[in-house]
Tab-separated table of C-alpha atoms in Angstrom:
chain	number	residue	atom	x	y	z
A	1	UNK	CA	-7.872	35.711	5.580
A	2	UNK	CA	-4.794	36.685	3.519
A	3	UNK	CA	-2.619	36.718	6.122
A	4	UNK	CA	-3.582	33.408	7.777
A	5	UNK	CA	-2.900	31.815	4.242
A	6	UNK	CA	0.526	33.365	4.003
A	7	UNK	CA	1.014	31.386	7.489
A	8	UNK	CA	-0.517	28.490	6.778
A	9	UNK	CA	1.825	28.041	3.414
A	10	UNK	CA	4.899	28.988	5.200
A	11	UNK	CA	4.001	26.829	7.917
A	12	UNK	CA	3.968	24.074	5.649
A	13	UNK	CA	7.312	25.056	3.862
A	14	UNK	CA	8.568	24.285	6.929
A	15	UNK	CA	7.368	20.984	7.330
A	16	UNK	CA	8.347	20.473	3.887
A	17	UNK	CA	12.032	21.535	4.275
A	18	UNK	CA	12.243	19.604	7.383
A	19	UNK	CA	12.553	16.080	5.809
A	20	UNK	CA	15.706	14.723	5.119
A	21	UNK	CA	16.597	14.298	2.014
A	22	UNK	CA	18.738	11.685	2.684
A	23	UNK	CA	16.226	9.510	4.605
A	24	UNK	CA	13.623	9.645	1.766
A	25	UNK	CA	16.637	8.595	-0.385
A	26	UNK	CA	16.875	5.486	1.703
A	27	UNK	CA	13.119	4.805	1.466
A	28	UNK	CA	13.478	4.719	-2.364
A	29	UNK	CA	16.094	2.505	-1.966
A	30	UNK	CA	14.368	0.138	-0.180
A	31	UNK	CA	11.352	0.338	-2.431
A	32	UNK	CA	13.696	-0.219	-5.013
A	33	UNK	CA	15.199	-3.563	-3.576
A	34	UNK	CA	11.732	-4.647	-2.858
A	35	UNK	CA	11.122	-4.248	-6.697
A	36	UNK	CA	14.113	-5.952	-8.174
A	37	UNK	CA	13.601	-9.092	-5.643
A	38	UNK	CA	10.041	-9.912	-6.767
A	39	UNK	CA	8.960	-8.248	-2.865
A	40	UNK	CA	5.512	-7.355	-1.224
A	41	UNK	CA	4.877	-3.757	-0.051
A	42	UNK	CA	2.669	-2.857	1.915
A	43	UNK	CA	1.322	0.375	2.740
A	44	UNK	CA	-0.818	1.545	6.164
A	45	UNK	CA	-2.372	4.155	8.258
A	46	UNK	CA	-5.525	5.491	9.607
A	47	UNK	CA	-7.540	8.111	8.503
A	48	UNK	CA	-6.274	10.422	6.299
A	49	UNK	CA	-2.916	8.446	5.957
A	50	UNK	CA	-5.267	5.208	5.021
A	51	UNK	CA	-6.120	7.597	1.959
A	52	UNK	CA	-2.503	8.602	1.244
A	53	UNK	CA	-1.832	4.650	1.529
A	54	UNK	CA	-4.500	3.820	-1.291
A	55	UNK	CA	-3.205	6.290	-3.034
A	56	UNK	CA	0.146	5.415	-3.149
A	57	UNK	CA	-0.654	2.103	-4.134
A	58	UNK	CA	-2.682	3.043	-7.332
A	59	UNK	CA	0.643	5.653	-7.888
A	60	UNK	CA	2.963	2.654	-7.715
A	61	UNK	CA	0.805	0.076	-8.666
A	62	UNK	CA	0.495	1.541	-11.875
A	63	UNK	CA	2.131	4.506	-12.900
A	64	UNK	CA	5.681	3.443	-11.599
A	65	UNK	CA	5.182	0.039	-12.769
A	66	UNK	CA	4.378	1.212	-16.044
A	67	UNK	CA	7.094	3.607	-16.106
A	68	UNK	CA	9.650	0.548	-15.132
A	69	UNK	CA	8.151	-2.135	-17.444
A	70	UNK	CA	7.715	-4.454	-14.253
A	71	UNK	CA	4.936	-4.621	-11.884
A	72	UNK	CA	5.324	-3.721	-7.887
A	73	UNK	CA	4.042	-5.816	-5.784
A	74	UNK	CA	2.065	-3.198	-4.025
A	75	UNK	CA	-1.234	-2.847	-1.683
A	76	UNK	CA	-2.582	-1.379	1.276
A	77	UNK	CA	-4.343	-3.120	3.829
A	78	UNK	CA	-6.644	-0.330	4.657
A	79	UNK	CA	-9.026	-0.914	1.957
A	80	UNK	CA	-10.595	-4.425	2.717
A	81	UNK	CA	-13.405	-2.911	4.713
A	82	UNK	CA	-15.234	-6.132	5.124
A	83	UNK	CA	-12.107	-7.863	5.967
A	84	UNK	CA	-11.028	-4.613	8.574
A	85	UNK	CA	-14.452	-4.426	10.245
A	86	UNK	CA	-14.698	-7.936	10.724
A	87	UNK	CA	-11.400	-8.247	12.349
A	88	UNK	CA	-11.637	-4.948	14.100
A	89	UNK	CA	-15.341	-6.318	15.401
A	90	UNK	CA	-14.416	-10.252	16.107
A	91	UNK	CA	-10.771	-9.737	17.653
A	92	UNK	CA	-9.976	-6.073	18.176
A	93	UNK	CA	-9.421	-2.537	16.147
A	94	UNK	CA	-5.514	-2.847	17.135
A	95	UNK	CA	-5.203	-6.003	15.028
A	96	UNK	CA	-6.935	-4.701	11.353
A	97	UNK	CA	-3.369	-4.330	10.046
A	98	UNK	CA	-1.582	-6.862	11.278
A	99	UNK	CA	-3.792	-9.948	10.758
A	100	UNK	CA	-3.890	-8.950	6.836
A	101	UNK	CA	0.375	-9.160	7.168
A	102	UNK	CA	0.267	-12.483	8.968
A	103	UNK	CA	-2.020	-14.059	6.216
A	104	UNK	CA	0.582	-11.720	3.073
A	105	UNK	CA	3.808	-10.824	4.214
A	106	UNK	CA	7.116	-12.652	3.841
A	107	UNK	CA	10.530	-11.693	5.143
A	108	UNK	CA	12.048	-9.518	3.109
A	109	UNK	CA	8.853	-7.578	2.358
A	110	UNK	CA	8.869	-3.886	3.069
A	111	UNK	CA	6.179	-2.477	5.680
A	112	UNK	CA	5.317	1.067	5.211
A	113	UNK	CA	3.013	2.939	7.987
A	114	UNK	CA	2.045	6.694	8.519
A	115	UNK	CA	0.642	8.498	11.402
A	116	UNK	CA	1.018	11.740	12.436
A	117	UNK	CA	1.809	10.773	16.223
A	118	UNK	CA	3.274	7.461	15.231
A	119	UNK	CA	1.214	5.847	18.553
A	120	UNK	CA	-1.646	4.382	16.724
A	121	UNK	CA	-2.039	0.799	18.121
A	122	UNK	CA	-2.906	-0.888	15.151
A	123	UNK	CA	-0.069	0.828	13.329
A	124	UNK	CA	2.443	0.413	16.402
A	125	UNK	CA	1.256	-3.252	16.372
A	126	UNK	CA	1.645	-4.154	12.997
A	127	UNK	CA	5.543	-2.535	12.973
A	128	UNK	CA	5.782	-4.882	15.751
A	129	UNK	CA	4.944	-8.135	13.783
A	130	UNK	CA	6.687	-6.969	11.083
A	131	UNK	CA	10.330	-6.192	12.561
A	132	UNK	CA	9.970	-9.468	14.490
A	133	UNK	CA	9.392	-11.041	11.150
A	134	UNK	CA	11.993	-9.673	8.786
A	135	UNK	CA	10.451	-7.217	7.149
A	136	UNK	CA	11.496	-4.679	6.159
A	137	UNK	CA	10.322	-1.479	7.583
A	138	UNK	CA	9.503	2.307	7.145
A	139	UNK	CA	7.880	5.069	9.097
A	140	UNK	CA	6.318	8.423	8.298
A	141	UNK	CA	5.377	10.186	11.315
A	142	UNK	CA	5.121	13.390	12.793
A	143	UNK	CA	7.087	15.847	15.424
A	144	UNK	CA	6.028	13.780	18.285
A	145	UNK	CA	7.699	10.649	16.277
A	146	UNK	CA	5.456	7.545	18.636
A	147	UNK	CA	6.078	4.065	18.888
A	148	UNK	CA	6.391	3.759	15.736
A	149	UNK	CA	9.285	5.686	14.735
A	150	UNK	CA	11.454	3.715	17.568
A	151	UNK	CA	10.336	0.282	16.038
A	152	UNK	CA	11.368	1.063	12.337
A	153	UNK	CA	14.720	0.651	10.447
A	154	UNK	CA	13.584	3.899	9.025
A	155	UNK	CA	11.684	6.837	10.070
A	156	UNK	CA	10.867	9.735	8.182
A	157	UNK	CA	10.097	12.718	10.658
A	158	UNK	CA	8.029	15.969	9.575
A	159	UNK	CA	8.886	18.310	11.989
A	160	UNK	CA	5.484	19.618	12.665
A	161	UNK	CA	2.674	18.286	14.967
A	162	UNK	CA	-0.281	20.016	12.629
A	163	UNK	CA	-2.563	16.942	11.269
A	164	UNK	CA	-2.548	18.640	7.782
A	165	UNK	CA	0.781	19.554	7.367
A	166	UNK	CA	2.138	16.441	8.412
A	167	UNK	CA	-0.498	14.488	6.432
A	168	UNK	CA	0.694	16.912	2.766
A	169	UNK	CA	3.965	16.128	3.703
A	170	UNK	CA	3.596	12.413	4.369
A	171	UNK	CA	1.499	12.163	0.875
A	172	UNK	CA	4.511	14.214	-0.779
A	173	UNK	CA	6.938	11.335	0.248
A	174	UNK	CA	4.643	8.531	-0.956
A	175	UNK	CA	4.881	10.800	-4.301
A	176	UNK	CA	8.506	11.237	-4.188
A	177	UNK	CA	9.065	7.641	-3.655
A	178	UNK	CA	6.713	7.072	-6.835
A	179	UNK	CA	8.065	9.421	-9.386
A	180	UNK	CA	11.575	8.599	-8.676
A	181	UNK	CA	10.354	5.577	-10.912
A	182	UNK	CA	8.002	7.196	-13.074
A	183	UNK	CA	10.299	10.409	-14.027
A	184	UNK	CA	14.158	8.466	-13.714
A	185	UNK	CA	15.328	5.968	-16.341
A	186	UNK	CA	18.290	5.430	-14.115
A	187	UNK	CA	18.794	4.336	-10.658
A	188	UNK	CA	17.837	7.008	-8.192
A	189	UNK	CA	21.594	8.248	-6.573
């Protein structure tokens, strides 16, 4: 058992040392301008990345906002489940996220989605809507990058193809992108 830990945690090192710096840099910029223009961001994903998103919405939502002294304007669309089933049961599964931007989102507004192969319909979808709308837009995926990861301005790729690791990894940048308000007074670099 010992050693397989020692893998598993180097493994995910790995993954971890992967991301650029530089690209989650951007991301907090863009949060950032969402922020000081009175913007909507919204957060999605499936699964386990549907829990990262709610998360990162409460870490946002509050914490950063009480860190800056101004709210974000932040949600996640994964966590009407009336509104997602009926959709998902009335239309189809592929349009749960991107019937909840049509009725919220505004040019300007930032679109962030996670998926570990980026090729999840209803994620892919969504991007869709939301590049052809002027938002603004941001993608954590996986090695095998998807659909997704062509269709945003940025994509964040964890070089790894393991569910897990790419899922830690995906909820670390959510967290980065939340205490570079929470822990900075000054604007990120």
């Amino acid at each position: 058992m010992r050693s397989w830990l020692s893998r598993y945690v180097e493994a995910q090192k790995r993954a971890l040392e992967s991301v650029p710096l530089e690209a989650v840099e951007r991301a907090i910029a863009t949060v950032r301008r969402a922020w000081e223009e009175d913007r909507r961001i919204f957060a999605i994903g499936n699964g386990g990345n549907a829990a990262s998103a709610s998360h990162f919405a409460t870490d946002l939502g509050k914490g950063a906002s009480d860190a800056v002294g101004r709210r974000f304007k932040v949600m996640t669309l994964a966590d009407n489940v009336a509104w997602l089933t009926a959709i998902g049961n009335d239309y189809s599964f592929d349009d749960v996220f991107l019937r909840p931007l049509q009725n919220h989102a505004l040019p300007g507004d930032v679109l962030i989605a996670s998926s570990v192969s980026g090729d999840s319909p209803n994620l892919v979808r969504a991007m869709e809507w939301a590049r052809g709308n002027d938002l603004r837009t941001i993608a954590f995926v996986g090695a095998k990058r998807g659909g997704l990861a062509a269709l945003a301005e940025q994509a964040i790729v964890v070089a790894d193809s393991h569910y897990g690791r790419v899922e830690d990894v995906q909820m670390t940048l959510y967290h980065m992108i939340c205490y570079a308000f929470m822990e900075q007074t000054e604007e990120p670099a």
